[in-house]
mmCIF file with all atom_site columns, C-alpha atoms in Angstrom:
data_model
loop_
_atom_site.group_PDB
_atom_site.id
_atom_site.type_symbol
_atom_site.label_atom_id
_atom_site.label_alt_id
_atom_site.label_comp_id
_atom_site.label_asym_id
_atom_site.label_entity_id
_atom_site.label_seq_id
_atom_site.pdbx_PDB_ins_code
_atom_site.Cartn_x
_atom_site.Cartn_y
_atom_site.Cartn_z
_atom_site.occupancy
_atom_site.B_iso_or_equiv
_atom_site.pdbx_formal_charge
_atom_site.auth_seq_id
_atom_site.auth_comp_id
_atom_site.auth_asym_id
_atom_site.auth_atom_id
_atom_site.pdbx_PDB_model_num
ATOM 1   C CA . UNK A 1 1   ? 0.040   0.095   0.053   1.00 90.00 ? 174 UNK A CA 1
ATOM 2   C CA . UNK A 1 2   ? 2.999   2.374   0.624   1.00 91.00 ? 175 UNK A CA 1
ATOM 3   C CA . UNK A 1 3   ? 4.201   1.966   -2.980  1.00 91.00 ? 176 UNK A CA 1
ATOM 4   C CA . UNK A 1 4   ? 0.793   2.657   -4.020  1.00 90.00 ? 177 UNK A CA 1
ATOM 5   C CA . UNK A 1 5   ? 0.096   5.793   -2.118  1.00 90.00 ? 178 UNK A CA 1
ATOM 6   C CA . UNK A 1 6   ? 3.375   7.223   -3.340  1.00 90.00 ? 179 UNK A CA 1
ATOM 7   C CA . UNK A 1 7   ? 2.577   6.704   -6.816  1.00 90.00 ? 180 UNK A CA 1
ATOM 8   C CA . UNK A 1 8   ? -0.757  8.064   -6.383  1.00 88.00 ? 181 UNK A CA 1
ATOM 9   C CA . UNK A 1 9   ? 0.521   11.432  -4.517  1.00 86.00 ? 182 UNK A CA 1
ATOM 10  C CA . UNK A 1 10  ? 2.788   11.669  -7.901  1.00 88.00 ? 183 UNK A CA 1
ATOM 11  C CA . UNK A 1 11  ? 0.241   10.818  -10.640 1.00 88.00 ? 184 UNK A CA 1
ATOM 12  C CA . UNK A 1 12  ? -3.646  11.437  -9.588  1.00 85.00 ? 185 UNK A CA 1
ATOM 13  C CA . UNK A 1 13  ? -5.881  8.570   -11.213 1.00 87.00 ? 186 UNK A CA 1
ATOM 14  C CA . UNK A 1 14  ? -3.125  6.255   -11.640 1.00 90.00 ? 187 UNK A CA 1
ATOM 15  C CA . UNK A 1 15  ? -4.921  3.260   -10.564 1.00 91.00 ? 188 UNK A CA 1
ATOM 16  C CA . UNK A 1 16  ? -8.524  4.103   -11.710 1.00 91.00 ? 189 UNK A CA 1
ATOM 17  C CA . UNK A 1 17  ? -8.468  1.343   -14.636 1.00 91.00 ? 190 UNK A CA 1
ATOM 18  C CA . UNK A 1 18  ? -7.764  -1.197  -11.838 1.00 91.00 ? 191 UNK A CA 1
ATOM 19  C CA . UNK A 1 19  ? -10.047 -0.082  -9.051  1.00 92.00 ? 192 UNK A CA 1
ATOM 20  C CA . UNK A 1 20  ? -12.704 0.098   -11.599 1.00 92.00 ? 193 UNK A CA 1
ATOM 21  C CA . UNK A 1 21  ? -11.936 -3.599  -12.767 1.00 93.00 ? 194 UNK A CA 1
ATOM 22  C CA . UNK A 1 22  ? -12.286 -4.560  -9.003  1.00 92.00 ? 195 UNK A CA 1
ATOM 23  C CA . UNK A 1 23  ? -15.431 -2.606  -8.215  1.00 92.00 ? 196 UNK A CA 1
ATOM 24  C CA . UNK A 1 24  ? -13.721 0.100   -6.043  1.00 92.00 ? 197 UNK A CA 1
ATOM 25  C CA . UNK A 1 25  ? -15.596 3.140   -6.313  1.00 90.00 ? 198 UNK A CA 1
ATOM 26  C CA . UNK A 1 26  ? -15.412 6.512   -5.053  1.00 89.00 ? 199 UNK A CA 1
ATOM 27  C CA . UNK A 1 27  ? -15.964 10.119  -6.205  1.00 90.00 ? 200 UNK A CA 1
ATOM 28  C CA . UNK A 1 28  ? -12.424 10.894  -6.797  1.00 89.00 ? 201 UNK A CA 1
ATOM 29  C CA . UNK A 1 29  ? -9.174  9.042   -7.665  1.00 89.00 ? 202 UNK A CA 1
ATOM 30  C CA . UNK A 1 30  ? -7.965  9.813   -4.015  1.00 88.00 ? 203 UNK A CA 1
ATOM 31  C CA . UNK A 1 31  ? -10.833 8.442   -2.565  1.00 91.00 ? 204 UNK A CA 1
ATOM 32  C CA . UNK A 1 32  ? -10.994 5.222   -4.439  1.00 92.00 ? 205 UNK A CA 1
ATOM 33  C CA . UNK A 1 33  ? -7.449  4.855   -3.539  1.00 91.00 ? 206 UNK A CA 1
ATOM 34  C CA . UNK A 1 34  ? -8.662  5.087   -0.122  1.00 91.00 ? 207 UNK A CA 1
ATOM 35  C CA . UNK A 1 35  ? -11.358 2.782   -0.371  1.00 93.00 ? 208 UNK A CA 1
ATOM 36  C CA . UNK A 1 36  ? -8.809  0.325   -1.839  1.00 93.00 ? 209 UNK A CA 1
ATOM 37  C CA . UNK A 1 37  ? -6.205  0.789   0.937   1.00 91.00 ? 210 UNK A CA 1
ATOM 38  C CA . UNK A 1 38  ? -8.763  0.153   3.380   1.00 92.00 ? 211 UNK A CA 1
ATOM 39  C CA . UNK A 1 39  ? -9.820  -3.125  1.703   1.00 92.00 ? 212 UNK A CA 1
ATOM 40  C CA . UNK A 1 40  ? -6.557  -4.060  1.364   1.00 91.00 ? 213 UNK A CA 1
ATOM 41  C CA . UNK A 1 41  ? -5.604  -3.458  5.233   1.00 90.00 ? 214 UNK A CA 1
ATOM 42  C CA . UNK A 1 42  ? -8.509  -5.267  6.006   1.00 94.00 ? 215 UNK A CA 1
ATOM 43  C CA . UNK A 1 43  ? -7.237  -8.399  3.916   1.00 94.00 ? 216 UNK A CA 1
ATOM 44  C CA . UNK A 1 44  ? -3.987  -8.193  5.564   1.00 92.00 ? 217 UNK A CA 1
ATOM 45  C CA . UNK A 1 45  ? -5.502  -8.378  9.009   1.00 93.00 ? 218 UNK A CA 1
ATOM 46  C CA . UNK A 1 46  ? -7.728  -11.132 7.948   1.00 96.00 ? 219 UNK A CA 1
ATOM 47  C CA . UNK A 1 47  ? -4.715  -12.766 7.092   1.00 97.00 ? 220 UNK A CA 1
ATOM 48  C CA . UNK A 1 48  ? -2.796  -11.981 9.776   1.00 95.00 ? 221 UNK A CA 1
ATOM 49  C CA . UNK A 1 49  ? -0.317  -10.171 8.385   1.00 94.00 ? 222 UNK A CA 1
ATOM 50  C CA . UNK A 1 50  ? 1.723   -6.740  9.701   1.00 93.00 ? 223 UNK A CA 1
ATOM 51  C CA . UNK A 1 51  ? 0.733   -3.462  8.220   1.00 90.00 ? 224 UNK A CA 1
ATOM 52  C CA . UNK A 1 52  ? 4.126   -2.270  8.810   1.00 93.00 ? 225 UNK A CA 1
ATOM 53  C CA . UNK A 1 53  ? 7.847   -3.052  8.879   1.00 95.00 ? 226 UNK A CA 1
ATOM 54  C CA . UNK A 1 54  ? 7.774   -2.133  12.682  1.00 95.00 ? 227 UNK A CA 1
ATOM 55  C CA . UNK A 1 55  ? 4.515   -4.741  12.996  1.00 94.00 ? 228 UNK A CA 1
ATOM 56  C CA . UNK A 1 56  ? 6.891   -7.286  11.643  1.00 94.00 ? 229 UNK A CA 1
ATOM 57  C CA . UNK A 1 57  ? 9.129   -6.722  14.874  1.00 95.00 ? 230 UNK A CA 1
ATOM 58  C CA . UNK A 1 58  ? 12.186  -5.018  13.380  1.00 96.00 ? 231 UNK A CA 1
ATOM 59  C CA . UNK A 1 59  ? 13.482  -2.516  15.577  1.00 96.00 ? 232 UNK A CA 1
ATOM 60  C CA . UNK A 1 60  ? 13.541  1.114   14.652  1.00 96.00 ? 233 UNK A CA 1
ATOM 61  C CA . UNK A 1 61  ? 17.203  1.275   15.332  1.00 96.00 ? 234 UNK A CA 1
ATOM 62  C CA . UNK A 1 62  ? 18.122  -1.545  13.031  1.00 97.00 ? 235 UNK A CA 1
ATOM 63  C CA . UNK A 1 63  ? 15.571  -0.365  10.283  1.00 97.00 ? 236 UNK A CA 1
ATOM 64  C CA . UNK A 1 64  ? 17.311  3.222   10.444  1.00 96.00 ? 237 UNK A CA 1
ATOM 65  C CA . UNK A 1 65  ? 20.856  2.117   10.394  1.00 97.00 ? 238 UNK A CA 1
ATOM 66  C CA . UNK A 1 66  ? 19.842  0.038   6.769   1.00 97.00 ? 239 UNK A CA 1
ATOM 67  C CA . UNK A 1 67  ? 17.500  2.347   5.309   1.00 97.00 ? 240 UNK A CA 1
ATOM 68  C CA . UNK A 1 68  ? 20.260  3.788   3.128   1.00 97.00 ? 241 UNK A CA 1
ATOM 69  C CA . UNK A 1 69  ? 21.243  0.691   1.995   1.00 98.00 ? 242 UNK A CA 1
ATOM 70  C CA . UNK A 1 70  ? 17.850  -0.783  1.498   1.00 97.00 ? 243 UNK A CA 1
ATOM 71  C CA . UNK A 1 71  ? 17.077  2.413   -0.748  1.00 97.00 ? 244 UNK A CA 1
ATOM 72  C CA . UNK A 1 72  ? 20.206  1.789   -2.803  1.00 97.00 ? 245 UNK A CA 1
ATOM 73  C CA . UNK A 1 73  ? 19.294  -1.879  -3.080  1.00 97.00 ? 246 UNK A CA 1
ATOM 74  C CA . UNK A 1 74  ? 15.782  -1.184  -4.215  1.00 96.00 ? 247 UNK A CA 1
ATOM 75  C CA . UNK A 1 75  ? 17.039  1.420   -6.545  1.00 95.00 ? 248 UNK A CA 1
ATOM 76  C CA . UNK A 1 76  ? 19.239  -1.303  -8.407  1.00 95.00 ? 249 UNK A CA 1
ATOM 77  C CA . UNK A 1 77  ? 16.299  -3.382  -8.436  1.00 94.00 ? 250 UNK A CA 1
ATOM 78  C CA . UNK A 1 78  ? 14.834  -4.195  -12.266 1.00 93.00 ? 251 UNK A CA 1
ATOM 79  C CA . UNK A 1 79  ? 11.690  -3.342  -10.986 1.00 91.00 ? 252 UNK A CA 1
ATOM 80  C CA . UNK A 1 80  ? 12.265  0.051   -9.952  1.00 92.00 ? 253 UNK A CA 1
ATOM 81  C CA . UNK A 1 81  ? 13.155  0.559   -13.729 1.00 90.00 ? 254 UNK A CA 1
ATOM 82  C CA . UNK A 1 82  ? 9.454   -0.338  -14.448 1.00 89.00 ? 255 UNK A CA 1
ATOM 83  C CA . UNK A 1 83  ? 7.717   1.813   -11.799 1.00 89.00 ? 256 UNK A CA 1
ATOM 84  C CA . UNK A 1 84  ? 5.081   3.924   -13.624 1.00 89.00 ? 257 UNK A CA 1
ATOM 85  C CA . UNK A 1 85  ? 6.426   6.852   -11.675 1.00 89.00 ? 258 UNK A CA 1
ATOM 86  C CA . UNK A 1 86  ? 9.983   7.693   -11.654 1.00 91.00 ? 259 UNK A CA 1
ATOM 87  C CA . UNK A 1 87  ? 11.682  7.583   -8.275  1.00 93.00 ? 260 UNK A CA 1
ATOM 88  C CA . UNK A 1 88  ? 14.898  8.624   -6.814  1.00 95.00 ? 261 UNK A CA 1
ATOM 89  C CA . UNK A 1 89  ? 16.777  6.985   -3.847  1.00 96.00 ? 262 UNK A CA 1
ATOM 90  C CA . UNK A 1 90  ? 14.964  9.793   -1.495  1.00 95.00 ? 263 UNK A CA 1
ATOM 91  C CA . UNK A 1 91  ? 11.885  9.078   -2.538  1.00 94.00 ? 264 UNK A CA 1
ATOM 92  C CA . UNK A 1 92  ? 12.670  5.015   -2.106  1.00 95.00 ? 265 UNK A CA 1
ATOM 93  C CA . UNK A 1 93  ? 13.655  5.816   1.548   1.00 96.00 ? 266 UNK A CA 1
ATOM 94  C CA . UNK A 1 94  ? 10.528  7.788   2.115   1.00 94.00 ? 267 UNK A CA 1
ATOM 95  C CA . UNK A 1 95  ? 8.601   4.817   0.920   1.00 94.00 ? 268 UNK A CA 1
ATOM 96  C CA . UNK A 1 96  ? 10.206  2.702   3.136   1.00 95.00 ? 269 UNK A CA 1
ATOM 97  C CA . UNK A 1 97  ? 9.708   5.060   6.010   1.00 95.00 ? 270 UNK A CA 1
ATOM 98  C CA . UNK A 1 98  ? 6.108   4.794   5.405   1.00 94.00 ? 271 UNK A CA 1
ATOM 99  C CA . UNK A 1 99  ? 6.224   1.028   5.325   1.00 95.00 ? 272 UNK A CA 1
ATOM 100 C CA . UNK A 1 100 ? 7.925   0.934   8.560   1.00 95.00 ? 273 UNK A CA 1
ATOM 101 C CA . UNK A 1 101 ? 6.076   3.241   10.567  1.00 94.00 ? 274 UNK A CA 1
ATOM 102 C CA . UNK A 1 102 ? 2.615   2.416   8.855   1.00 90.00 ? 275 UNK A CA 1
ATOM 103 C CA . UNK A 1 103 ? 2.149   6.349   8.541   1.00 81.00 ? 276 UNK A CA 1
ATOM 104 C CA . UNK A 1 104 ? -0.347  7.582   5.656   1.00 58.00 ? 277 UNK A CA 1
ATOM 105 C CA . UNK A 1 105 ? 0.832   10.039  3.163   1.00 50.00 ? 278 UNK A CA 1
ATOM 106 C CA . UNK A 1 106 ? -0.028  12.998  4.864   1.00 48.00 ? 279 UNK A CA 1
ATOM 107 C CA . UNK A 1 107 ? 2.783   12.467  7.110   1.00 43.00 ? 280 UNK A CA 1
ATOM 108 C CA . UNK A 1 108 ? 5.305   11.002  4.602   1.00 45.00 ? 281 UNK A CA 1
ATOM 109 C CA . UNK A 1 109 ? 5.016   12.218  1.207   1.00 46.00 ? 282 UNK A CA 1
ATOM 110 C CA . UNK A 1 110 ? 3.477   15.822  1.768   1.00 45.00 ? 283 UNK A CA 1
ATOM 111 C CA . UNK A 1 111 ? 6.663   17.363  0.991   1.00 42.00 ? 284 UNK A CA 1
ATOM 112 C CA . UNK A 1 112 ? 6.432   15.741  -2.585  1.00 44.00 ? 285 UNK A CA 1
ATOM 113 C CA . UNK A 1 113 ? 2.985   16.803  -3.103  1.00 43.00 ? 286 UNK A CA 1
ATOM 114 C CA . UNK A 1 114 ? 2.936   20.165  -4.607  1.00 39.00 ? 287 UNK A CA 1
ATOM 115 C CA . UNK A 1 115 ? -0.081  22.006  -5.792  1.00 40.00 ? 288 UNK A CA 1
ATOM 116 C CA . UNK A 1 116 ? -2.656  19.092  -4.067  1.00 40.00 ? 289 UNK A CA 1
ATOM 117 C CA . UNK A 1 117 ? -3.670  18.978  -0.483  1.00 40.00 ? 290 UNK A CA 1
ATOM 118 C CA . UNK A 1 118 ? -2.510  16.192  1.208   1.00 40.00 ? 291 UNK A CA 1
ATOM 119 C CA . UNK A 1 119 ? -4.834  13.973  3.374   1.00 41.00 ? 292 UNK A CA 1
ATOM 120 C CA . UNK A 1 120 ? -4.633  11.162  5.626   1.00 39.00 ? 293 UNK A CA 1
ATOM 121 C CA . UNK A 1 121 ? -6.021  7.675   5.244   1.00 38.00 ? 294 UNK A CA 1
#
């Protein structure tokens, strides 16, 4: 969900075709994203999956120590080249921090959303 939030903060409506095929509705791209993420979090909870890296019992100190290296590895991952939204190492660090803390876009991505009001989930 954190990667999807990042993408949507940079390109409004990026997932609309997927949401439409899944029957996810809402009056705006942001609302459709929120509705999808709510269902995704419910599914993860039902499956007993953690909602964040911290919930998976990774210590904050260990995470912070590894953050730069993890972002570097993610930047080299071939999947990153196929991202629908170009990303930088700093972007990847923001995504990883969101995934660690389980934070909504308002807290993590607000500085990267220019011209759009940021909202929390």
